[in-house]
Coordinates of C-alpha atoms and ligand atoms in Angstrom, one line a residue:
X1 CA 95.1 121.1 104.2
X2 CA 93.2 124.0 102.6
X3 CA 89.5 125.1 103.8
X4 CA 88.3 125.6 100.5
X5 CA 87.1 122.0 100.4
X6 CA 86.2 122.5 96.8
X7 CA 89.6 123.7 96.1
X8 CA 91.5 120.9 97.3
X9 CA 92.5 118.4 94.4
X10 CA 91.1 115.0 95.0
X11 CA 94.5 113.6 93.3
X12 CA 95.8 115.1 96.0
X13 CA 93.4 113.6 98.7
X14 CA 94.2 110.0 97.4
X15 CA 98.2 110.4 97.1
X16 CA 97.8 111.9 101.3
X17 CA 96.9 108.2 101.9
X18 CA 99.5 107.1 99.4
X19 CA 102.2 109.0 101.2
X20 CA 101.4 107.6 104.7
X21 CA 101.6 103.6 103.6
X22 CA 105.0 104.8 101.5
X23 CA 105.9 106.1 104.9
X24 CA 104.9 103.3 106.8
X25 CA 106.4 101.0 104.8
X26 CA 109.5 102.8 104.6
X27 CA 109.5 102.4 100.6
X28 CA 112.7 103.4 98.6
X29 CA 112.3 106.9 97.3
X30 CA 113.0 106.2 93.4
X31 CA 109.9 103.5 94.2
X32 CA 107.7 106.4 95.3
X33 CA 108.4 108.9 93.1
X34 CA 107.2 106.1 90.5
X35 CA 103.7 105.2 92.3
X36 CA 103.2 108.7 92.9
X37 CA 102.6 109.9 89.5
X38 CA 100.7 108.3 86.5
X39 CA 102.8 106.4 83.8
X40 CA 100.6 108.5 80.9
X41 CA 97.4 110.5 80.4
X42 CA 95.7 111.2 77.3
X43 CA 93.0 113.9 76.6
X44 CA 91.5 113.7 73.7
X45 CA 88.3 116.1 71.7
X46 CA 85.3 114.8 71.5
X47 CA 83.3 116.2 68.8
X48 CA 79.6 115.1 68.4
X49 CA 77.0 115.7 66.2
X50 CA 74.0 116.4 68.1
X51 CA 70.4 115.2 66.9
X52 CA 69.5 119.1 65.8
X53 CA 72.2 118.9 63.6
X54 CA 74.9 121.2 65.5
X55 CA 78.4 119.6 66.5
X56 CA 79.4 120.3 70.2
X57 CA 82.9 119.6 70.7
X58 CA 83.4 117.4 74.8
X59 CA 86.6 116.6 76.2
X60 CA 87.6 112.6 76.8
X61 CA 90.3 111.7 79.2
X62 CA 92.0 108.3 79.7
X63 CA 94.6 107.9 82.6
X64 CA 96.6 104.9 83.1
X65 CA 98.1 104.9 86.4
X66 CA 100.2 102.2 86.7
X67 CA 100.2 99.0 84.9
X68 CA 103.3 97.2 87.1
X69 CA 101.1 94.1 87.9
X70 CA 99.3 93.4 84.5
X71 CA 97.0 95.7 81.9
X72 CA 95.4 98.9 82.6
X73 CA 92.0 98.3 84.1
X74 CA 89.2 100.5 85.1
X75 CA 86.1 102.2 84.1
X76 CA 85.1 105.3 82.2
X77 CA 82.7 107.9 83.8
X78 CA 80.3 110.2 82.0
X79 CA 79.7 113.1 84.3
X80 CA 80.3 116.8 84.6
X81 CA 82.8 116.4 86.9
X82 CA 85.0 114.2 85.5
X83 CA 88.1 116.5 84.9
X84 CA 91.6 115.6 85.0
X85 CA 92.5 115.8 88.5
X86 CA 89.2 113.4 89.1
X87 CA 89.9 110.7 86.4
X88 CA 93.9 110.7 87.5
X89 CA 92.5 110.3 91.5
X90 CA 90.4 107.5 90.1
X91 CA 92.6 106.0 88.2
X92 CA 95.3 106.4 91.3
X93 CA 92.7 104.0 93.1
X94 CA 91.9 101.5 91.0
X95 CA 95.8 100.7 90.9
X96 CA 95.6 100.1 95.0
X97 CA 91.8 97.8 93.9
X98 CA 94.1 95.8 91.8
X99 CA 96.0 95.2 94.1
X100 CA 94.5 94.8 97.2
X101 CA 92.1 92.2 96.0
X102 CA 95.1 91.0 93.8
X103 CA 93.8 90.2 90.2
X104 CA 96.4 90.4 87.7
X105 CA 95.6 94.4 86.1
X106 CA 96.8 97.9 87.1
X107 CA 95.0 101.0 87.4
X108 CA 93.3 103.3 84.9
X109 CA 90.2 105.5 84.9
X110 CA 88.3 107.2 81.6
X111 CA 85.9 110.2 81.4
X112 CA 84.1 112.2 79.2
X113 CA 83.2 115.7 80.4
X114 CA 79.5 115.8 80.1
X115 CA 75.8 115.5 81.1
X116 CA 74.7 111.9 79.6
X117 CA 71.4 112.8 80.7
X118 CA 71.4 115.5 78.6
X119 CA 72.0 113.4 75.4
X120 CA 69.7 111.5 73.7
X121 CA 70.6 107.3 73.0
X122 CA 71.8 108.2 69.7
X123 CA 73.8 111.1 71.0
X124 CA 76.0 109.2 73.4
X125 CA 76.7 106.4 70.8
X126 CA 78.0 109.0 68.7
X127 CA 80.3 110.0 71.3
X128 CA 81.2 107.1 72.7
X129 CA 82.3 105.8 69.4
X130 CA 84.3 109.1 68.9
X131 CA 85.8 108.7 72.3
X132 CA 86.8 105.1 71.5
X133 CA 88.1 105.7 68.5
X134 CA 90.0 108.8 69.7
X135 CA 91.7 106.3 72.6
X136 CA 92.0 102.7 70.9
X137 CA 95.8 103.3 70.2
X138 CA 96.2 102.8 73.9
X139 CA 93.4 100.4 74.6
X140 CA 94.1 96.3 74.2
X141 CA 93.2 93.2 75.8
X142 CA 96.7 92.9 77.0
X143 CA 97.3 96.5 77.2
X144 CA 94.1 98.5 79.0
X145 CA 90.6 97.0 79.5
X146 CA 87.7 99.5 80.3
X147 CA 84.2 99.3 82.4
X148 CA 81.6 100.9 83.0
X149 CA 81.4 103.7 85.9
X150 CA 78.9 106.3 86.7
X151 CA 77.0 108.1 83.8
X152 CA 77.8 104.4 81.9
X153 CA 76.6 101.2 81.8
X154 CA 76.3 97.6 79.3
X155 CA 75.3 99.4 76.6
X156 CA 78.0 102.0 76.8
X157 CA 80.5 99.1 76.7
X158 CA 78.5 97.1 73.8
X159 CA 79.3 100.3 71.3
X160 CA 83.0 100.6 72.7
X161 CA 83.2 97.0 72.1
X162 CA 81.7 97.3 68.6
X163 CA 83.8 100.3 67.5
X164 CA 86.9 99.1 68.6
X165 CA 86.2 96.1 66.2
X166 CA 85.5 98.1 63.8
X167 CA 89.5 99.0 63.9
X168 CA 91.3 96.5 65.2
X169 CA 89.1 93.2 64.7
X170 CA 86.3 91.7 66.8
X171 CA 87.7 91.4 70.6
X172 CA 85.0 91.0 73.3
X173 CA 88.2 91.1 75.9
X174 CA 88.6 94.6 75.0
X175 CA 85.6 96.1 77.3
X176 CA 84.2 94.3 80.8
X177 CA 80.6 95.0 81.6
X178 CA 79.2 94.2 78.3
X179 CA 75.6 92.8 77.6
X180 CA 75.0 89.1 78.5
X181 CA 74.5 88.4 74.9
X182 CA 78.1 90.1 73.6
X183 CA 80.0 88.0 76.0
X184 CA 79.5 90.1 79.6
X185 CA 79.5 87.7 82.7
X186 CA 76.2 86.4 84.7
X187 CA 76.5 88.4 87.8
X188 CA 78.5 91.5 86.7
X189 CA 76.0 93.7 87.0
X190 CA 75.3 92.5 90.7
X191 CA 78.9 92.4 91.6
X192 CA 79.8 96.3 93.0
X193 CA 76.8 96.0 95.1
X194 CA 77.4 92.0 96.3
X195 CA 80.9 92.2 97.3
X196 CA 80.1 95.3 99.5
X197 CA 77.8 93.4 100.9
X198 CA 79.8 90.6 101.1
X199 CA 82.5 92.3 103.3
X200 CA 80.0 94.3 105.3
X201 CA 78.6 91.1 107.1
X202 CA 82.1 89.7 107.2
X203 CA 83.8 92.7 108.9
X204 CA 80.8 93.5 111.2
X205 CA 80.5 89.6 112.6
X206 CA 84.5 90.2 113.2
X207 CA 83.5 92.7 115.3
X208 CA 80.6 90.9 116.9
X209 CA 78.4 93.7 115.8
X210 CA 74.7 92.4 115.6
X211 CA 73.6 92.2 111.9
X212 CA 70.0 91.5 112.8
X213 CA 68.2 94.6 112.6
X214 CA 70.8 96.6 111.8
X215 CA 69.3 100.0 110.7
X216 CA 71.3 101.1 106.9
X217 CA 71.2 104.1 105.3
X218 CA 72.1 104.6 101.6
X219 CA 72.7 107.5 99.0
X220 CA 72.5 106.7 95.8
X221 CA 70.0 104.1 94.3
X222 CA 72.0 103.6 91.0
X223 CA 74.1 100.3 89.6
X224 CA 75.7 99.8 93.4
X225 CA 73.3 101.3 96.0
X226 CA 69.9 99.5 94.6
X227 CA 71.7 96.0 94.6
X228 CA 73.1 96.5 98.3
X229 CA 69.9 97.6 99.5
X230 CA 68.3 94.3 97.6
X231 CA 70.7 91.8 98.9
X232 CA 70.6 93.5 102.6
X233 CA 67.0 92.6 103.8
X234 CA 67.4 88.7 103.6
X235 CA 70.3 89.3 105.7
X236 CA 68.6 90.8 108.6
X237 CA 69.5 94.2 107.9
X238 CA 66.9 97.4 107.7
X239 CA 67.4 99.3 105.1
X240 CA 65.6 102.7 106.5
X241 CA 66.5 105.6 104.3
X242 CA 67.8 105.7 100.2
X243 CA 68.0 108.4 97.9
X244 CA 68.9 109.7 94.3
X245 CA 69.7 112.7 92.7
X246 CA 66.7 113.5 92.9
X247 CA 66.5 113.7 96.5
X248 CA 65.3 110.6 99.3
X249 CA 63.1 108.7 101.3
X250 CA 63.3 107.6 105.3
X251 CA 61.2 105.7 107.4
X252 CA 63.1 104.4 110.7
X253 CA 60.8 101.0 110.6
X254 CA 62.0 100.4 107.6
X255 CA 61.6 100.3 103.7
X256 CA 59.8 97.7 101.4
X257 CA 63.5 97.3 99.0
X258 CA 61.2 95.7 96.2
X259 CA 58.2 98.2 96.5
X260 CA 61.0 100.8 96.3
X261 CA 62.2 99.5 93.3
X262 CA 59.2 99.2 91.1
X263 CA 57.9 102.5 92.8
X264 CA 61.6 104.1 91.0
X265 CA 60.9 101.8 88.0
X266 CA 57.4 103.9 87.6
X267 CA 58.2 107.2 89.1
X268 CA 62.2 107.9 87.3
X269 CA 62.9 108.3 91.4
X270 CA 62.7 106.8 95.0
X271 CA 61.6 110.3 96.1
X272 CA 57.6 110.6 96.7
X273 CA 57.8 107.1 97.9
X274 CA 54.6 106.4 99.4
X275 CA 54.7 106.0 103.5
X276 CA 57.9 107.5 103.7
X277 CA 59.0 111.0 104.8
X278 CA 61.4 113.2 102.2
X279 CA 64.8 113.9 103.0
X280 CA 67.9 115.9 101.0
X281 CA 70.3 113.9 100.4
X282 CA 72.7 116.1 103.0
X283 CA 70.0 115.5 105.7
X284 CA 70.3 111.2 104.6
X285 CA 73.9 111.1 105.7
X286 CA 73.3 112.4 109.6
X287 CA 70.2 110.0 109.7
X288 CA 70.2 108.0 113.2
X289 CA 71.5 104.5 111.7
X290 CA 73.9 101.7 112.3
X291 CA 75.5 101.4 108.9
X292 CA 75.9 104.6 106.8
X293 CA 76.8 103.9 102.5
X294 CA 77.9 106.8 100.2
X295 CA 77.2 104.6 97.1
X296 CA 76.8 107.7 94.9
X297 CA 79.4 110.7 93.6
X298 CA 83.0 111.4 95.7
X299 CA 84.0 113.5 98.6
X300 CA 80.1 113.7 100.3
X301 CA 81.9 113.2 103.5
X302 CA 83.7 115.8 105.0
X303 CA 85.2 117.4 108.4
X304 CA 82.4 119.6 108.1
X305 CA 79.7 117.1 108.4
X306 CA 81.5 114.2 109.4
X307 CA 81.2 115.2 113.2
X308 CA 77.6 115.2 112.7
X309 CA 76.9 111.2 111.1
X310 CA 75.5 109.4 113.8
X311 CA 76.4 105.7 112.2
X312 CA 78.8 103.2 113.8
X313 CA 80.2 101.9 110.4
X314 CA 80.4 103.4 106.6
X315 CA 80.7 101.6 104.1
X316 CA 82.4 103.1 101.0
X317 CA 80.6 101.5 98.1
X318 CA 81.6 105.2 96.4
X319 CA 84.9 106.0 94.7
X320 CA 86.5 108.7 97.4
X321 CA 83.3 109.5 99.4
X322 CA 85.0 110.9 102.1
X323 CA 88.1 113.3 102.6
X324 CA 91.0 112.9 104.4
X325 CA 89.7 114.8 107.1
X326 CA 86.4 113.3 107.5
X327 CA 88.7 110.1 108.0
X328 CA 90.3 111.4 110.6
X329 CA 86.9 113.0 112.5
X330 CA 86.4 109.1 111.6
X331 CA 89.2 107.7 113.6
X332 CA 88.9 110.1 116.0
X333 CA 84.9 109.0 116.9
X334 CA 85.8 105.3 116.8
X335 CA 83.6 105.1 113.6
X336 CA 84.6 102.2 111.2
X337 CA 85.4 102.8 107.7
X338 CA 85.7 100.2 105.3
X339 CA 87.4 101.7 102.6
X340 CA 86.4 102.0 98.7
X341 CA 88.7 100.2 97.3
X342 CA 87.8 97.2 99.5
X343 CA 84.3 97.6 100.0
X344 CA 83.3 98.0 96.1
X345 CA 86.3 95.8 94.2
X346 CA 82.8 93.2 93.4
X347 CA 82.9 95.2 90.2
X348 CA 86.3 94.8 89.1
X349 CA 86.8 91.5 90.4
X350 CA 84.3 89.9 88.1
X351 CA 85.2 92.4 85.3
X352 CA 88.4 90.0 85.9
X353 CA 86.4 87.0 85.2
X354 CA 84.4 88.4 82.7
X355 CA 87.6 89.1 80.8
X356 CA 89.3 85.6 82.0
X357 CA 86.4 83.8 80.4
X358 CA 86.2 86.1 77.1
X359 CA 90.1 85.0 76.5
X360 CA 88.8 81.3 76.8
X361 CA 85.4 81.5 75.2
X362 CA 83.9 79.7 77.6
X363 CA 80.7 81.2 80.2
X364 CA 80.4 80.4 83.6
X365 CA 77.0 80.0 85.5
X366 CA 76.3 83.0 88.3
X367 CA 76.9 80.6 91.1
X368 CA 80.2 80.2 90.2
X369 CA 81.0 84.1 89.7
X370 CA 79.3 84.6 92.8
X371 CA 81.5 81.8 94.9
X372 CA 84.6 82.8 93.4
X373 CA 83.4 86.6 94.3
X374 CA 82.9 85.8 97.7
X375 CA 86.5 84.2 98.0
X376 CA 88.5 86.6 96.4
X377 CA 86.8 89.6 97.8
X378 CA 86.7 88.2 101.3
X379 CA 90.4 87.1 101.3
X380 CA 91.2 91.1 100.9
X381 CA 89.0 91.5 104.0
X382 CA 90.7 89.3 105.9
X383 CA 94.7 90.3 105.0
X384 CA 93.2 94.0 105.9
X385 CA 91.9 92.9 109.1
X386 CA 94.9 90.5 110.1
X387 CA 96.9 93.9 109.6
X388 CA 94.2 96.1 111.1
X389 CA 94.2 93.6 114.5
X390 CA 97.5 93.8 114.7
X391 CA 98.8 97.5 114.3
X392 CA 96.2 99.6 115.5
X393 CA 95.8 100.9 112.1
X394 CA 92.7 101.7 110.3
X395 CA 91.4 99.8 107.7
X396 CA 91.8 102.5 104.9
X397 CA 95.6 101.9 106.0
X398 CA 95.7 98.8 106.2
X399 CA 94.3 98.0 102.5
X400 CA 96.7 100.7 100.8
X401 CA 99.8 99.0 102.9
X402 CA 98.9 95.9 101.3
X403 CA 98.5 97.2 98.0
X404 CA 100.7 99.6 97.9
X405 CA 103.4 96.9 98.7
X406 CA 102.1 94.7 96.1
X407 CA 102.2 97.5 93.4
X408 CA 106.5 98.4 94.3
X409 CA 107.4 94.9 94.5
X410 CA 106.0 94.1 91.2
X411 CA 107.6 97.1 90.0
X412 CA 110.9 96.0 91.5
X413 CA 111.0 92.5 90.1
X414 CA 110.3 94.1 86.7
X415 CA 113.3 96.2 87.2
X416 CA 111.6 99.9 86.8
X417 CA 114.1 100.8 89.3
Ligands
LIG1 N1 84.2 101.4 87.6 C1 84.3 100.3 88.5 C2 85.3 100.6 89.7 O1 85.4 101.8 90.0 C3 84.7 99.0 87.8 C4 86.0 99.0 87.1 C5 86.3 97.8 86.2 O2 85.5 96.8 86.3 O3 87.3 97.8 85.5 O4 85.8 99.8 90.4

């Protein structure tokens, strides 16, 4: 491992963990050279015409890792950062989601390179229509189903939805995370944010760890940190420190969830929160706290600061928060990790229902998303921990042994091999 931690390719971070569960489970090595590498990649141009009239030309990227168990799925990210080597290590992960939590789809991530805060509402329906035009070929509601990620959200999906009609005929299948009113599923947007919560009470009772009080620190306030530190509170837990881009706010007694949010609503930010003292966001992560949530952009954890977070358990509600070497300072400190691709499946398991009830034009109420959430999500939980218990492994393990069996043996009975 390099110490250029910037340097070090986070495809590369995600196939490390890959490479110890091929070990582990002694998989054949025509099987691994197939789960190693993604099935197909597509870049595509972006150009958009901006609102002053120029055209500035962005690059679009969709991955599809593996699609061994069912139909590409997984969600497209507008950010900066979303290069190749990113969208492939997503894409790697949403194949081991799949899996884990076994709903019937493979893996596949999207990007566009760019700043959507920098575009204006017409601007990014220009290029999101460009992008989805420039990809449909390999899109289908049999073939590859996107989502929203970071930098997108309902509306992003409504316009994919809407030109991807516009070629191939109305099909509300072909996107999850739409709009109520264009066929999305009650309790979708909810979902990243419940199901983490959902296995956070479940794995920390397993470990008789006291809920009540629990102090729970958070970075990132977006589509999956605001709805954890909601649903926390009436839990028991304290949520005592959140923050944004922008920066974040602490107070060890504890933060009013709902005042936050209408202060954010207001303010664009949690940061000036009355009451509550500022923080960076690096300072948030070594906060004195019980529970400790990268809910915002990848590899924040590292063996640089790792050593220093003073939490018992993180919860991963991030794609790739931490490195491989923050895992092992992890391990190493007897901190518990519950890994992204367990803690925040919610999202893509009712993106599964969402596209379950699409294909039967039929709605289901939130209670029912929410119960069949809970029993799907906490299933995974409890394969990882029956595994977990019983091989001194850690949980990250654990959950790409499972999958990572589930993926070859698919791929087996299919014959790839
Ligand atoms: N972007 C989300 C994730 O990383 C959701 C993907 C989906 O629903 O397809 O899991």
């Amino acid at each position: 491992m390099s110490n250029m931690a910037e340097k070090v390719s986070a495809f590369e971070e995600v196939c490390s963990v890959f490479d110890w569960a091929a070990d582990h489970l002694e998989l054949d090595d025509s099987l691994r050279e197939i789960l190693r590498r993604p099935w197909r990649e597509l870049t595509v141009s972006v150009p958009v015409r901006l609102d002053n009239g120029k055209v500035q030309n962005f690059t679009g990227y969709r991955v599809q890792y593996n699609a061994a168990r069912g139909p590409y799925k997984g969600g497209i990210r507008y950010h900066l950062d979303a290069d190749i080597d990113e969208v492939r290590a997503l894409a790697s992960l949403m194949t081991w989601k799949t899996a884990l939590v076994d709903i019937p789809f493979g893996g596949a991530k999207g990007g566009v390179q760019c700043n959507p805060r920098a575009l204006t509402t017409n601007e990014l329906n220009r290029l999101t229509r460009r992008f989805t035009a420039n990809i449909h070929h390999i899109l289908g509601v049999n073939r590859d189903i996107p989502a929203p990620d970071m930098g997108t959200d309902s509306q992003t999906m409504a316009w994919m939805m809407d030109a991807f009609g516009q070629i191939e005929g109305h099909s509300p299948a072909i996107v999850t995370g739409k709009p109520i009113e264009l066929g999305g599923s009650y309790g979708r947007t909810a979902a990243p944010g419940r199901g983490a919560v959902f296995v956070l009470e479940e794995a920390m009772k397993h470990r008789e760890m006291a809920v009540q009080g629990a102090q729970v620190v958070i970075q990132g306030f977006g589509q999956v940190g605001s709805w954890i530190a909601r649903l926390l509170p009436p839990l028991g837990f304290n949520v005592v420190a959140v923050s944004d881009v922008r920066g974040g706010v602490y107070d060890p007694k504890g933060l009013d969830v709902e005042q936050l949010l209408a202060h954010q609503k207001e303010a664009g930010s949690v940061v000036r929160f009355p009451g509550a003292e500022p923080v960076t966001n690096q300072e948030l992560l070594e906060l004195p706290c019980d529970v400790l949530v990268p809910a915002a952009v990848e590899r924040v954890i590292t063996q640089e600061n790792a050593p220093r977070i003073k939490a018992r358990v993180v919860l991963e509600a991030a794609n790739h928060p931490s490195t491989p070497a923050a895992d092992d300072v992890f391990n190493d400190r007897g901190i518990l990790v519950i890994p992204d691709v367990l803690a925040n499946a919610g999202g893509v398991i009712v993106s599964y229902f969402e596209w379950v009830q699409n294909i039967q034009q039929y709605r289901w109420d939130e209670e029912r998303v929410n119960v069949e959430l809970k029993r799907i999500i906490i299933g995974a939980l409890d394969t990882v921990q029956a595994r977990v218990d019983g091989q001194s492994i850690t949980m990250r393990q654990a959950s790409m042994a499972v999958a990572v069996q589930r993926v070859a043996r698919a791929a087996e009975i299919r014959g790839f091999v």
